[in-house]
Short mmCIF file of C-alpha atoms in Angstrom, two decimals:
data_model
loop_
_atom_site.label_atom_id
_atom_site.label_comp_id
_atom_site.label_asym_id
_atom_site.label_seq_id
_atom_site.Cartn_x
_atom_site.Cartn_y
_atom_site.Cartn_z
CA UNK A 1 -16.46 -13.02 32.61
CA UNK A 2 -20.05 -13.49 31.46
CA UNK A 3 -21.69 -11.77 28.48
CA UNK A 4 -25.35 -10.96 29.04
CA UNK A 5 -27.76 -10.82 26.11
CA UNK A 6 -30.25 -7.96 26.45
CA UNK A 7 -32.83 -6.49 24.08
CA UNK A 8 -35.54 -3.86 24.13
CA UNK A 9 -38.21 -6.54 24.51
CA UNK A 10 -36.43 -8.70 27.10
CA UNK A 11 -33.54 -8.50 29.59
CA UNK A 12 -31.43 -10.91 31.67
CA UNK A 13 -32.60 -13.83 29.57
CA UNK A 14 -29.42 -15.35 28.14
CA UNK A 15 -25.72 -15.34 28.98
CA UNK A 16 -22.52 -16.85 27.64
CA UNK A 17 -18.84 -17.09 28.43
CA UNK A 18 -16.14 -15.69 26.18
CA UNK A 19 -15.01 -19.25 25.44
CA UNK A 20 -18.43 -20.41 24.22
CA UNK A 21 -18.88 -17.66 21.63
CA UNK A 22 -22.27 -18.04 19.92
CA UNK A 23 -23.53 -20.54 22.49
CA UNK A 24 -26.10 -19.06 24.89
CA UNK A 25 -27.26 -20.38 28.23
CA UNK A 26 -30.77 -19.72 29.50
CA UNK A 27 -31.32 -17.73 32.69
CA UNK A 28 -33.53 -19.59 35.16
CA UNK A 29 -37.26 -18.90 34.95
CA UNK A 30 -37.26 -18.26 31.21
CA UNK A 31 -39.36 -20.53 28.97
CA UNK A 32 -37.75 -20.96 25.55
CA UNK A 33 -39.14 -22.57 22.40
CA UNK A 34 -37.56 -22.84 18.97
CA UNK A 35 -40.28 -22.83 16.33
CA UNK A 36 -40.37 -22.92 12.56
CA UNK A 37 -40.01 -19.30 11.35
CA UNK A 38 -43.48 -17.79 11.02
CA UNK A 39 -45.08 -21.07 12.16
CA UNK A 40 -46.11 -22.89 15.34
CA UNK A 41 -44.24 -26.18 14.91
CA UNK A 42 -41.33 -27.02 17.20
CA UNK A 43 -38.18 -27.81 15.20
CA UNK A 44 -36.04 -30.92 15.59
CA UNK A 45 -33.10 -31.13 18.05
CA UNK A 46 -30.49 -30.02 15.50
CA UNK A 47 -32.71 -27.88 13.26
CA UNK A 48 -32.58 -24.09 13.05
CA UNK A 49 -35.73 -22.18 13.95
CA UNK A 50 -37.00 -18.91 15.39
CA UNK A 51 -36.22 -18.23 19.04
CA UNK A 52 -39.43 -17.60 21.04
CA UNK A 53 -39.34 -16.73 24.74
CA UNK A 54 -41.75 -16.30 27.64
CA UNK A 55 -41.13 -15.23 31.22
CA UNK A 56 -41.02 -12.45 33.80
CA UNK A 57 -38.19 -10.63 32.01
CA UNK A 58 -40.07 -10.55 28.68
CA UNK A 59 -42.18 -7.55 27.73
CA UNK A 60 -45.93 -8.26 27.41
CA UNK A 61 -46.20 -6.02 24.34
CA UNK A 62 -45.53 -2.68 22.72
CA UNK A 63 -47.22 0.61 23.58
CA UNK A 64 -48.83 0.76 20.14
CA UNK A 65 -50.99 -2.30 19.63
CA UNK A 66 -50.29 -2.26 15.88
CA UNK A 67 -46.63 -3.05 16.65
CA UNK A 68 -47.66 -6.33 18.29
CA UNK A 69 -48.92 -7.86 15.04
CA UNK A 70 -46.89 -10.97 14.27
CA UNK A 71 -44.55 -10.48 17.25
CA UNK A 72 -46.33 -12.78 19.73
CA UNK A 73 -47.61 -16.34 19.49
CA UNK A 74 -49.88 -18.40 21.74
CA UNK A 75 -48.53 -21.85 22.58
CA UNK A 76 -49.81 -24.25 25.25
CA UNK A 77 -51.77 -21.45 26.90
CA UNK A 78 -48.77 -19.10 27.19
CA UNK A 79 -47.76 -16.04 25.15
CA UNK A 80 -44.30 -16.13 23.59
CA UNK A 81 -42.36 -13.28 22.05
CA UNK A 82 -41.01 -13.96 18.57
CA UNK A 83 -37.48 -12.56 18.79
CA UNK A 84 -36.83 -12.89 15.04
CA UNK A 85 -33.53 -14.51 15.97
CA UNK A 86 -32.55 -17.91 14.64
CA UNK A 87 -31.18 -20.58 16.96
CA UNK A 88 -30.80 -24.33 17.40
CA UNK A 89 -30.66 -26.46 20.51
CA UNK A 90 -27.29 -27.70 21.77
CA UNK A 91 -28.70 -28.94 25.07
CA UNK A 92 -32.50 -28.70 24.94
CA UNK A 93 -33.79 -26.41 27.67
CA UNK A 94 -30.28 -25.44 28.79
CA UNK A 95 -28.03 -24.21 25.97
CA UNK A 96 -28.60 -23.06 22.41
CA UNK A 97 -26.57 -21.69 19.51
CA UNK A 98 -27.34 -18.31 17.97
CA UNK A 99 -27.61 -18.68 14.15
CA UNK A 100 -28.45 -15.18 12.94
CA UNK A 101 -31.57 -13.19 12.21
CA UNK A 102 -34.76 -14.43 10.53
CA UNK A 103 -34.53 -11.60 7.99
CA UNK A 104 -31.05 -12.89 7.05
CA UNK A 105 -32.42 -16.34 6.14
CA UNK A 106 -34.94 -17.40 3.52
CA UNK A 107 -36.44 -20.66 2.43
CA UNK A 108 -35.74 -21.57 -1.20
CA UNK A 109 -36.84 -24.91 -2.61
CA UNK A 110 -37.60 -26.23 0.87
CA UNK A 111 -34.14 -25.34 2.23
CA UNK A 112 -32.96 -22.40 4.34
CA UNK A 113 -30.36 -20.24 2.62
CA UNK A 114 -28.13 -17.57 4.18
CA UNK A 115 -28.84 -14.24 2.48
CA UNK A 116 -25.62 -12.74 3.85
CA UNK A 117 -23.63 -15.53 2.18
CA UNK A 118 -25.35 -14.81 -1.14
CA UNK A 119 -24.56 -11.10 -0.81
CA UNK A 120 -20.92 -11.90 -0.01
CA UNK A 121 -20.64 -14.17 -3.06
CA UNK A 122 -22.05 -11.42 -5.29
CA UNK A 123 -19.67 -8.82 -3.86
CA UNK A 124 -16.73 -11.00 -4.90
CA UNK A 125 -17.64 -10.35 -8.55
CA UNK A 126 -15.14 -7.73 -9.88
CA UNK A 127 -17.68 -5.16 -11.11
CA UNK A 128 -19.86 -5.30 -7.95
CA UNK A 129 -19.18 -2.92 -5.05
CA UNK A 130 -22.16 -3.87 -2.87
CA UNK A 131 -25.15 -6.19 -2.96
CA UNK A 132 -28.42 -6.54 -1.06
CA UNK A 133 -31.06 -9.23 -1.49
CA UNK A 134 -34.66 -9.54 -0.38
CA UNK A 135 -36.51 -12.84 -0.61
CA UNK A 136 -40.14 -12.14 0.20
CA UNK A 137 -43.07 -13.08 -2.03
CA UNK A 138 -40.86 -11.87 -4.89
CA UNK A 139 -37.07 -12.27 -4.89
CA UNK A 140 -35.03 -9.14 -5.58
CA UNK A 141 -31.27 -8.65 -5.84
CA UNK A 142 -29.97 -5.07 -5.71
CA UNK A 143 -26.45 -4.71 -7.10
CA UNK A 144 -24.40 -1.52 -6.78
CA UNK A 145 -21.73 -1.35 -9.48
CA UNK A 146 -18.23 0.01 -9.07
CA UNK A 147 -17.74 3.42 -10.75
CA UNK A 148 -15.50 3.55 -13.84
CA UNK A 149 -11.80 4.06 -13.12
CA UNK A 150 -10.82 7.42 -14.69
CA UNK A 151 -7.23 6.19 -15.08
CA UNK A 152 -8.31 3.35 -17.34
CA UNK A 153 -9.49 3.71 -20.90
CA UNK A 154 -12.90 2.51 -22.03
CA UNK A 155 -11.38 -0.69 -23.35
CA UNK A 156 -9.86 -1.58 -19.94
CA UNK A 157 -12.87 -1.01 -17.68
CA UNK A 158 -14.22 -3.97 -15.73
CA UNK A 159 -17.16 -5.43 -17.63
CA UNK A 160 -20.45 -6.21 -15.90
CA UNK A 161 -20.75 -10.00 -15.67
CA UNK A 162 -24.51 -10.40 -15.28
CA UNK A 163 -24.24 -14.16 -15.80
CA UNK A 164 -21.99 -14.46 -12.73
CA UNK A 165 -24.48 -12.41 -10.72
CA UNK A 166 -27.33 -14.62 -11.90
CA UNK A 167 -25.43 -17.81 -11.03
CA UNK A 168 -25.04 -16.59 -7.45
CA UNK A 169 -28.81 -16.23 -7.09
CA UNK A 170 -31.70 -18.70 -6.89
CA UNK A 171 -33.90 -19.13 -9.93
CA UNK A 172 -36.48 -16.39 -10.65
CA UNK A 173 -34.68 -13.59 -8.83
CA UNK A 174 -35.06 -10.10 -10.31
CA UNK A 175 -31.72 -8.28 -10.67
CA UNK A 176 -31.57 -4.49 -10.27
CA UNK A 177 -28.30 -2.78 -11.25
CA UNK A 178 -27.69 0.47 -9.37
CA UNK A 179 -25.08 3.20 -9.18
CA UNK A 180 -25.28 3.20 -5.38
CA UNK A 181 -27.35 2.11 -2.39
CA UNK A 182 -29.73 4.33 -0.37
CA UNK A 183 -28.74 4.45 3.29
CA UNK A 184 -30.28 5.32 6.64
CA UNK A 185 -29.07 8.74 7.70
CA UNK A 186 -28.55 7.69 11.34
CA UNK A 187 -27.01 4.22 11.00
CA UNK A 188 -25.46 4.33 7.54
CA UNK A 189 -26.94 0.90 6.81
CA UNK A 190 -28.50 0.07 3.45
CA UNK A 191 -32.16 1.13 3.40
CA UNK A 192 -33.79 -2.03 2.09
CA UNK A 193 -37.30 -0.59 2.40
CA UNK A 194 -36.33 2.32 0.14
CA UNK A 195 -35.06 -0.17 -2.44
CA UNK A 196 -38.28 -2.17 -2.28
CA UNK A 197 -40.41 0.99 -2.54
CA UNK A 198 -38.49 1.98 -5.66
CA UNK A 199 -39.19 -1.43 -7.19
CA UNK A 200 -42.90 -1.12 -6.34
CA UNK A 201 -43.05 2.35 -7.92
CA UNK A 202 -41.24 1.04 -11.01
CA UNK A 203 -43.63 -1.93 -11.32
CA UNK A 204 -46.61 0.43 -10.92
CA UNK A 205 -45.25 2.73 -13.63
CA UNK A 206 -44.76 -0.19 -16.01
CA UNK A 207 -48.26 -1.45 -15.22
CA UNK A 208 -49.79 1.96 -15.93
CA UNK A 209 -47.86 2.25 -19.20
CA UNK A 210 -49.09 -1.17 -20.27
CA UNK A 211 -52.66 -0.35 -19.27
CA UNK A 212 -52.44 3.00 -21.06
CA UNK A 213 -51.26 1.28 -24.24
CA UNK A 214 -54.12 -1.20 -24.14
CA UNK A 215 -56.68 1.58 -23.64
CA UNK A 216 -55.29 3.61 -26.54
CA UNK A 217 -55.14 0.61 -28.86
CA UNK A 218 -58.69 -0.53 -28.12
CA UNK A 219 -60.14 2.95 -28.26
CA UNK A 220 -58.44 3.80 -31.56
CA UNK A 221 -60.05 0.74 -33.16
CA UNK A 222 -63.41 1.60 -31.61
CA UNK A 223 -63.05 5.24 -32.68
CA UNK A 224 -62.44 4.34 -36.33
CA UNK A 225 -65.21 1.76 -36.39
CA UNK A 226 -67.71 4.14 -34.75
CA UNK A 227 -66.94 6.99 -37.14
CA UNK A 228 -67.40 4.68 -40.13
CA UNK A 229 -70.63 3.33 -38.63
CA UNK A 230 -72.06 6.82 -37.98
CA UNK A 231 -71.03 8.50 -41.22
CA UNK A 232 -73.97 10.46 -42.65
CA UNK A 233 -76.44 9.13 -40.07
CA UNK A 234 -77.59 11.78 -37.58
CA UNK A 235 -79.40 9.33 -35.31
CA UNK A 236 -76.32 7.18 -35.00
CA UNK A 237 -74.19 10.25 -34.33
CA UNK A 238 -76.46 11.13 -31.40
CA UNK A 239 -76.11 7.57 -30.07
CA UNK A 240 -72.34 7.84 -30.36
CA UNK A 241 -72.36 11.13 -28.44
CA UNK A 242 -74.42 9.47 -25.71
CA UNK A 243 -71.83 6.69 -25.44
CA UNK A 244 -69.09 9.32 -25.23
CA UNK A 245 -71.01 10.96 -22.43
CA UNK A 246 -70.90 7.71 -20.44
CA UNK A 247 -67.16 7.31 -21.08
CA UNK A 248 -66.13 10.86 -20.30
CA UNK A 249 -68.30 11.79 -17.36
CA UNK A 250 -68.75 8.59 -15.40
CA UNK A 251 -66.36 8.37 -12.43
CA UNK A 252 -65.90 4.67 -13.16
CA UNK A 253 -63.99 5.54 -16.35
CA UNK A 254 -61.65 8.22 -15.00
CA UNK A 255 -58.47 6.50 -16.16
CA UNK A 256 -59.83 5.83 -19.66
CA UNK A 257 -61.40 9.27 -19.83
CA UNK A 258 -58.08 11.06 -19.22
CA UNK A 259 -56.26 9.04 -21.86
CA UNK A 260 -59.02 9.49 -24.44
CA UNK A 261 -59.26 13.23 -23.81
CA UNK A 262 -55.49 13.57 -24.24
CA UNK A 263 -55.08 11.54 -27.42
CA UNK A 264 -58.40 11.86 -29.25
CA UNK A 265 -59.66 15.48 -29.41
CA UNK A 266 -63.24 15.51 -30.64
CA UNK A 267 -64.17 17.52 -33.71
CA UNK A 268 -67.14 18.26 -35.96
CA UNK A 269 -70.63 17.03 -35.20
CA UNK A 270 -69.48 14.67 -32.47
CA UNK A 271 -67.73 17.52 -30.67
CA UNK A 272 -70.87 19.67 -30.81
CA UNK A 273 -73.01 16.85 -29.51
CA UNK A 274 -70.53 16.22 -26.73
CA UNK A 275 -70.79 19.86 -25.67
CA UNK A 276 -74.53 19.38 -25.54
CA UNK A 277 -74.01 16.32 -23.35
CA UNK A 278 -71.99 18.39 -20.91
CA UNK A 279 -74.74 21.01 -20.54
CA UNK A 280 -77.86 18.80 -20.68
CA UNK A 281 -79.00 16.49 -17.92
CA UNK A 282 -79.28 12.78 -18.65
CA UNK A 283 -83.08 13.11 -18.67
CA UNK A 284 -82.94 15.93 -21.24
CA UNK A 285 -80.44 13.95 -23.29
CA UNK A 286 -82.77 10.95 -23.36
CA UNK A 287 -85.58 13.15 -24.66
#
C-alpha cells in the first residue's frame, strides 16, 4: 500500500509506504530543492530546510496575484513553489524526511527550535491548560490558565508559576496570560492571528496613553508659563491666542488639539480671543 501526498498547490508529487512513515519518495519528473527557510541557499545533506518543488504537477500560481507573494522563488532559471514544509534529505534527489511546517519552527540564537515542543513543555505546567507561541519579529507566548476548581478552597488552588513558564521560553519573550484561547469557528483550532491582533491593539492603546500623557505634561507646563508671561499684557495675550489658533485649527495637530480641548478649557481674555480666531480669517487676524 502506498500513501500519496497531495496538496492544493501540487498533486502526485510524493509517496511513501506504511513502513517508511515520515520518509517520502519523489515521483518522477518532479524537481525538488531544500532551501534555507525564507532564503535561496541550499541546505547541507543532513540539514533541515524548506521544501521547494517544481514540475508539471505543481501549480503555476494562485488566481489572485497577491496570494503569490513569497510563495514562489526563482532558482537556476526555474520557478519553485515554497511549500512551507520542512524536510531533510535522506537520499538526495530520491528520498527525504518530512520534519514539520515552517510556521512550527523558528530560529533562536542561530538554532532552529520546535515551537510545538515549547508549547508542550508549557502545557505540562500545572496551572496551564493550553499554550500558543509566535516567534516573528517579536516573540509572544499566549498562555491559557486552568479555571479555579470550585471544590477547592482559595488556599488549595494551583498557583500560577510564571517563573516555570518563563524558563520554558527563549529570552525576551512576552508572556500573555489568558482565560481562554480564541478559536476558528470552522476548524476549532486556536486563532493565532486573533491573538496577535489583540496584542497589536493593546500595544497601540499603551502607546496612545503614553503619548497622551506626554502631551498633557508638556502642555500644562507651557500653559502655566504662557499665562504668567502674558499676565497684564494685551499684546502678548493676542500673540498667545494666535499660537492657540495654530494648535487648535491646524490639521497637523489633531491629536494634541483633542487632548488640549478636553483637559484645558479656555477662559477669560484668552477664550474671547480664541473665539475671534475661529471667526476671523488668518489675514484679518494678522491685521
